[in-house]
Coordinates of C-alpha atoms in Angstrom, one line a residue:
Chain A
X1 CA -38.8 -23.5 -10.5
X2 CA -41.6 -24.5 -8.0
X3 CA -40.6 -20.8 -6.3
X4 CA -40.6 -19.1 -9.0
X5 CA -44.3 -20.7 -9.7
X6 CA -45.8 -20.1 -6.4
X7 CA -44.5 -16.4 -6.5
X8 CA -46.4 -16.1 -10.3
X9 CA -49.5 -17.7 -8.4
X10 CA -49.3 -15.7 -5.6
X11 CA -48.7 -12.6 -7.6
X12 CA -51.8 -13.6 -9.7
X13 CA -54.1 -14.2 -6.7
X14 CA -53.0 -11.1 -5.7
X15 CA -53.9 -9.3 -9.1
X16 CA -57.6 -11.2 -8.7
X17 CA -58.1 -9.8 -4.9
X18 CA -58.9 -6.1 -5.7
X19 CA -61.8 -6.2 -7.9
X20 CA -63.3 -9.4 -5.8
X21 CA -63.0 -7.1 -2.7
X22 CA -64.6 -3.9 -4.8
X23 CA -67.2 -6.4 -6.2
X24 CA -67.8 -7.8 -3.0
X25 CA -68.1 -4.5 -1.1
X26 CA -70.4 -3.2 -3.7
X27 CA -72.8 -5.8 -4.3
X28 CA -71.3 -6.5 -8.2
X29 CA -71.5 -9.6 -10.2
X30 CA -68.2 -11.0 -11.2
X31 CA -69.8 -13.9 -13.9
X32 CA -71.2 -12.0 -17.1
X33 CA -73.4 -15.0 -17.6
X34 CA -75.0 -14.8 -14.3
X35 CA -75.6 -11.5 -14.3
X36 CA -77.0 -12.0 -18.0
X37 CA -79.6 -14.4 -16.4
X38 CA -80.0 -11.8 -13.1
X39 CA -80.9 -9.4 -15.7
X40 CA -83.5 -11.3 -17.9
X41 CA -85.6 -12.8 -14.9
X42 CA -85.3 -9.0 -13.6
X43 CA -85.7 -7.0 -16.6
X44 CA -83.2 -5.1 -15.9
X45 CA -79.9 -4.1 -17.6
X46 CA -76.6 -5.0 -17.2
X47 CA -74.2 -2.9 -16.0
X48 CA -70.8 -3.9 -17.1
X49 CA -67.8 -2.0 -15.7
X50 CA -64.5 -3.3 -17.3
X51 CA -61.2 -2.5 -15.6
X52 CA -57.5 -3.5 -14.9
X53 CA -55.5 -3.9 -12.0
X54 CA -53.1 -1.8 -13.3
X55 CA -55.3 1.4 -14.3
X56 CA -55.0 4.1 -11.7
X57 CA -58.4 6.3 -13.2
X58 CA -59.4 2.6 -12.8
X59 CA -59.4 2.5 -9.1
X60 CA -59.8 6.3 -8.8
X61 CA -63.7 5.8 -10.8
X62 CA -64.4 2.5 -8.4
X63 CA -62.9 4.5 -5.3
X64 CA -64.6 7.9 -5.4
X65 CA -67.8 6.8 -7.8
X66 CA -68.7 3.8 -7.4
X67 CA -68.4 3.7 -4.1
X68 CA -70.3 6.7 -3.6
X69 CA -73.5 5.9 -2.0
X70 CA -75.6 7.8 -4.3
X71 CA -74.2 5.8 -7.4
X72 CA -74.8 2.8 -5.5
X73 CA -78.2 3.1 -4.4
X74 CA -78.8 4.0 -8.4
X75 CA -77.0 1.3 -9.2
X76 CA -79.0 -1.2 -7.2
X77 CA -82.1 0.1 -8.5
X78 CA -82.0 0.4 -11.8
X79 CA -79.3 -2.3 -13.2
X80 CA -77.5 -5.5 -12.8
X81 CA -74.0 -4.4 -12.3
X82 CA -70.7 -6.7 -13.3
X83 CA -67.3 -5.6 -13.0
X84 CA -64.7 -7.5 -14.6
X85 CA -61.0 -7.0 -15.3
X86 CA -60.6 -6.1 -19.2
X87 CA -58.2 -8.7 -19.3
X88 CA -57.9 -11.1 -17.0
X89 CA -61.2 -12.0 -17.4
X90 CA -61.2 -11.7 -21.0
X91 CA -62.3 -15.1 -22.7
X92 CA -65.7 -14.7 -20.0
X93 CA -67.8 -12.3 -21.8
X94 CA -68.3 -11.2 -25.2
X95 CA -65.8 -9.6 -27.9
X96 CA -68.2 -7.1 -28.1
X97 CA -67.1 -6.0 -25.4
X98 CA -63.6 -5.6 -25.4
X99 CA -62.8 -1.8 -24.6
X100 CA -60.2 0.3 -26.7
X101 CA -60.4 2.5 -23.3
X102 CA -60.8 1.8 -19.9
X103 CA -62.6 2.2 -17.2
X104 CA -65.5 1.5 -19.6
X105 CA -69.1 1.0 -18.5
X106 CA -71.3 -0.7 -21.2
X107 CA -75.3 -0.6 -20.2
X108 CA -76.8 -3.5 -22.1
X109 CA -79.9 -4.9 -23.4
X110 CA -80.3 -8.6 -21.9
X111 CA -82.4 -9.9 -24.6
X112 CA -80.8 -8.7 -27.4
X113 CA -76.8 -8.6 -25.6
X114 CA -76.3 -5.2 -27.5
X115 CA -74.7 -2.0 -25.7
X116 CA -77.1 0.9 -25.5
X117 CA -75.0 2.7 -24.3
X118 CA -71.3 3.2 -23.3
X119 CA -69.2 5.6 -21.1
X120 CA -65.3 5.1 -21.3
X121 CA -62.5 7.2 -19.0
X122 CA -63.1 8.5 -15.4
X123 CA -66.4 10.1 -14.4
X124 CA -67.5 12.3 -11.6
X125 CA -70.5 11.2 -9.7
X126 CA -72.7 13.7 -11.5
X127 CA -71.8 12.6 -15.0
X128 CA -71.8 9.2 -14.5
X129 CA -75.4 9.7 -13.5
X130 CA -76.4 11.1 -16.4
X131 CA -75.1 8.5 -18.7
X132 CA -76.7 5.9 -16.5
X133 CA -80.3 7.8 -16.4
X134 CA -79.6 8.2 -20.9
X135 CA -79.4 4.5 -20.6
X136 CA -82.2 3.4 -18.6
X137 CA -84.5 5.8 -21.4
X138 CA -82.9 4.1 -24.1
X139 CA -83.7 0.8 -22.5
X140 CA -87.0 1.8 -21.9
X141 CA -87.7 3.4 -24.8
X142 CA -87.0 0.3 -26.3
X143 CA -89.4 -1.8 -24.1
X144 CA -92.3 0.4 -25.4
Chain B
X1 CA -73.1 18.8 -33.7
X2 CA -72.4 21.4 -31.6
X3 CA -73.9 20.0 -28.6
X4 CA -71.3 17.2 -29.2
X5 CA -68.2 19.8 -29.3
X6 CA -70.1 20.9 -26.2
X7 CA -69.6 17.3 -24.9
X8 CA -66.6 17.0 -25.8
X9 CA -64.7 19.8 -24.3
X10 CA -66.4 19.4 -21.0
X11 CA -65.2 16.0 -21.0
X12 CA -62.0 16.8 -21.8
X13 CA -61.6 20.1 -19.5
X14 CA -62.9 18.3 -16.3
X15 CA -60.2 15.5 -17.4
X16 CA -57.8 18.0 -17.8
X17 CA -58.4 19.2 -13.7
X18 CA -58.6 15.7 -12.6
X19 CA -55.8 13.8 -11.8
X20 CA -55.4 10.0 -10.9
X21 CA -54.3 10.8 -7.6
X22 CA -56.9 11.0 -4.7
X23 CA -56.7 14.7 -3.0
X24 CA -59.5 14.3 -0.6
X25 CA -59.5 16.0 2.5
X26 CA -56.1 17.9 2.1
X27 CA -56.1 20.9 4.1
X28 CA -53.0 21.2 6.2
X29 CA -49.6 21.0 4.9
X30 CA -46.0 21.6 5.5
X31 CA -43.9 22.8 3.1
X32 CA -40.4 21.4 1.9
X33 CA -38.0 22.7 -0.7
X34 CA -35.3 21.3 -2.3
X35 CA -33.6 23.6 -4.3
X36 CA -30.4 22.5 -5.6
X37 CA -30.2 25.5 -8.0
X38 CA -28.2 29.0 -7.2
X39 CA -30.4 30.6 -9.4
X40 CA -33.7 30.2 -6.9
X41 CA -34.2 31.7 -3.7
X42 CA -35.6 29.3 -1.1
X43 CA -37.1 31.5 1.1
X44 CA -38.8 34.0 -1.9
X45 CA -40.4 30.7 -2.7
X46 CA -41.2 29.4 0.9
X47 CA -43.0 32.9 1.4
X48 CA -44.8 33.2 -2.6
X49 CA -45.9 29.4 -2.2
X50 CA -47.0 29.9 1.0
X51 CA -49.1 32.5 0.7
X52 CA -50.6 31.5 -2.7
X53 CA -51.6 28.2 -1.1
X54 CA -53.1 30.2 1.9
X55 CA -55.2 32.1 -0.2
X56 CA -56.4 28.7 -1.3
X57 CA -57.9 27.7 1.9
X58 CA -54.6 25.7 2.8
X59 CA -53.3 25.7 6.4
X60 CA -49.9 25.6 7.0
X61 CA -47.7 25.1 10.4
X62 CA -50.1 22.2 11.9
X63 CA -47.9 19.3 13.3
X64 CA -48.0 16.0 11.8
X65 CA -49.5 18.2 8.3
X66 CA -48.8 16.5 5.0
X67 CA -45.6 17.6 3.6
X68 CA -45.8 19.3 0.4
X69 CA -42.3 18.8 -1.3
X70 CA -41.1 21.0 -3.7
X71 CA -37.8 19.8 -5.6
X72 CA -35.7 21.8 -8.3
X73 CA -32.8 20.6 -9.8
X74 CA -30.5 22.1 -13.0
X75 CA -27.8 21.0 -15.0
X76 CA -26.2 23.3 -17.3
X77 CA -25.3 22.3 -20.9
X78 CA -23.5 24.8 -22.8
X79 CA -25.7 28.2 -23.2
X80 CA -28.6 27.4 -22.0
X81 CA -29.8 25.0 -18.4
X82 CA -32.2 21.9 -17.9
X83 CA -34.4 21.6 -15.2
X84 CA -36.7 19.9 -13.7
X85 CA -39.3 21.2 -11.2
X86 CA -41.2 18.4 -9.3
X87 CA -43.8 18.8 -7.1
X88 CA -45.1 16.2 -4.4
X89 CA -47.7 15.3 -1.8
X90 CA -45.8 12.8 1.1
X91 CA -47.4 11.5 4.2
X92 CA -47.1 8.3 6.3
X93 CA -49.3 5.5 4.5
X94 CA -50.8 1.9 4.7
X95 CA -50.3 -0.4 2.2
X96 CA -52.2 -3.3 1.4
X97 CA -48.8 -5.4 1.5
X98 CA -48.6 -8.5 3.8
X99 CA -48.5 -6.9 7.4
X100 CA -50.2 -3.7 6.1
X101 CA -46.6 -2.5 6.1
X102 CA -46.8 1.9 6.8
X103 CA -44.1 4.3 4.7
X104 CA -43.6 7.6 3.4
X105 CA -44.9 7.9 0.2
X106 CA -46.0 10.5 -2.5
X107 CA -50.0 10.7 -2.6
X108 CA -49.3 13.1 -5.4
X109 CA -46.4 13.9 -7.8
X110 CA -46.0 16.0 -11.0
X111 CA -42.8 16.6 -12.4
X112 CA -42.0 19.3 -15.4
X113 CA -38.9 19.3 -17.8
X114 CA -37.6 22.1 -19.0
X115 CA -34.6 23.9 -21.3
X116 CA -34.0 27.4 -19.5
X117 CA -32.1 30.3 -21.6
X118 CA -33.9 32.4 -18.6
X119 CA -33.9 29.7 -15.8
X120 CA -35.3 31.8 -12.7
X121 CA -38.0 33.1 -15.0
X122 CA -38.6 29.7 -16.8
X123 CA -38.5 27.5 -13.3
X124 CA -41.2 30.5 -11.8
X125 CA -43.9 29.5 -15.1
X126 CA -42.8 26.0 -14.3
X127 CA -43.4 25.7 -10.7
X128 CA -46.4 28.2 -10.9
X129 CA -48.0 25.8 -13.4
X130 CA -47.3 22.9 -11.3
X131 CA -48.9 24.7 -8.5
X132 CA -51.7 25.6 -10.6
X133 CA -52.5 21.9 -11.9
X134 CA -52.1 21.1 -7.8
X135 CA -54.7 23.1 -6.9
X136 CA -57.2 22.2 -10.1
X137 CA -56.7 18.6 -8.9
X138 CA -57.5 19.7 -5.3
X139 CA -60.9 21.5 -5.7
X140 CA -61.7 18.8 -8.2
X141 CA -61.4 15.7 -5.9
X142 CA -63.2 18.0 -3.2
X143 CA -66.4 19.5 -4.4
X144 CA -69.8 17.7 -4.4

């Protein structure tokens, strides 16, 4: 029994290493509410990216998107961005949230917690570009 | 509205050339058939591959060149045959297992079913769309 347990743990820990190591490498959040607050004393909006370990467009979008140092220097910029795993770290952020579809990237407002905008299924650099300039007019549109 | 049908076929074409494998920087190969048909001819397909490929701006004959493994099998069952037409991507790998263990493994694999009443004929379409959805997935992963 205590095998079988420490395999399950290890297993789990294992599950958890991949989107630490992405969220690490990228300069993401991993705690919605942190990044809530990061957002609100910045102004900015979050960027929430929700995955699985088990999604393969999951870790192609991370790998050859993401990653990209374009996206990230946009990224930085303009947003708060938090990755989290659709359902490992489901009871940490709201039900609104909870993507039919992933990858899913919901840009939202800080102060009110709504989406503004959302992008599910793999994206190429160029496209996921767009949808993050579409959301920073919405978000300032709405500060206006 | 018909921006959005706009939208949504570019969505779904460029999904449609994209595949969850990561086809970066794949220019030479080596290519491996398995037939295990009588009805193919190894070498007509070694040569028609081949060439197609090279007019592709793939390099063949390089040593230690990704192997490009095509694999036909058929059983026949009364009039008519099945078959299935596979083709992969293999090359020597890293895994993030303990030790970073290294093995062969497929970086790319598609595999078609088919019931041929003309089975060279119906393996050609199958294998030619194989190669064509190869190809797609290729330019897709490498253009800016």
């Amino acid at each position: 029994m205590k095998t079988l347990l420490m395999i399950i743990t290890l297993f789990t820990l294992s599950w958890g290493a991949h989107i630490d190591e992405f969220a690490k490498e990228v300069s993401y959040e991993r705690d919605y509410k942190k990044a809530l607050q990061a957002a609100k004393d910045k102004n900015k909006m979050i960027m929430l990216v929700l995955v699985g370990d088990y999604c393969p467009w999951c870790k192609k979008f991370e790998r050859k998107t993401l990653k990209s140092s374009e996206v990230r220097a946009e990224v930085q910029k303009n947003f708060i961005p938090l990755v989290l795993d659709k359902y490992k770290d489901k009871n940490t952020y709201p039900k609104d949230f909870y993507a039919p579809v992933i990858p899913a990237v919901y840009f939202i407002d800080p102060k009110s917690e709504k989406s503004l905008l959302e992008a599910v299924a793999y994206m190429k650099k160029a496209e996921f570009l767009d949808n993050a300039d579409d959301a920073l007019s919405l978000f300032e549109q709405g500060a206006k | 509205m018909k921006s959005l049908f706009l939208l949504l076929f570019l969505s779904v074409s460029s999904l449609f050339s994209a595949s969850i494998y990561t086809l970066d920087n794949v220019n030479h190969l080596n290519l491996y058939i398995d037939n295990q048909t009588d009805f193919m001819d190894k070498n007509e397909l070694k040569k028609d591959l081949t060439a197609r490929l090279e007019k592709e701006g793939f390099v063949f004959g390089e040593t230690d060149a990704l192997i490009l493994v095509i694999k036909i099998k058929s059983l026949e069952i009364e009039e008519s045959v099945a078959i299935t037409v596979s083709l992969g991507l293999g090359e020597e790998v890293i895994t993030k297992r303990k030790d970073s263990i290294e093995t062969f493994s497929y970086t790319y694999l598609e595999t078609k079913f088919l019931e041929g009443y003309e089975p060279k004929e119906d393996t050609r379409q199958a294998l030619n769309n194989l190669v064509d959805d190869f190809i797609a997935a290729h330019k897709d992963d490498n253009e800016e």
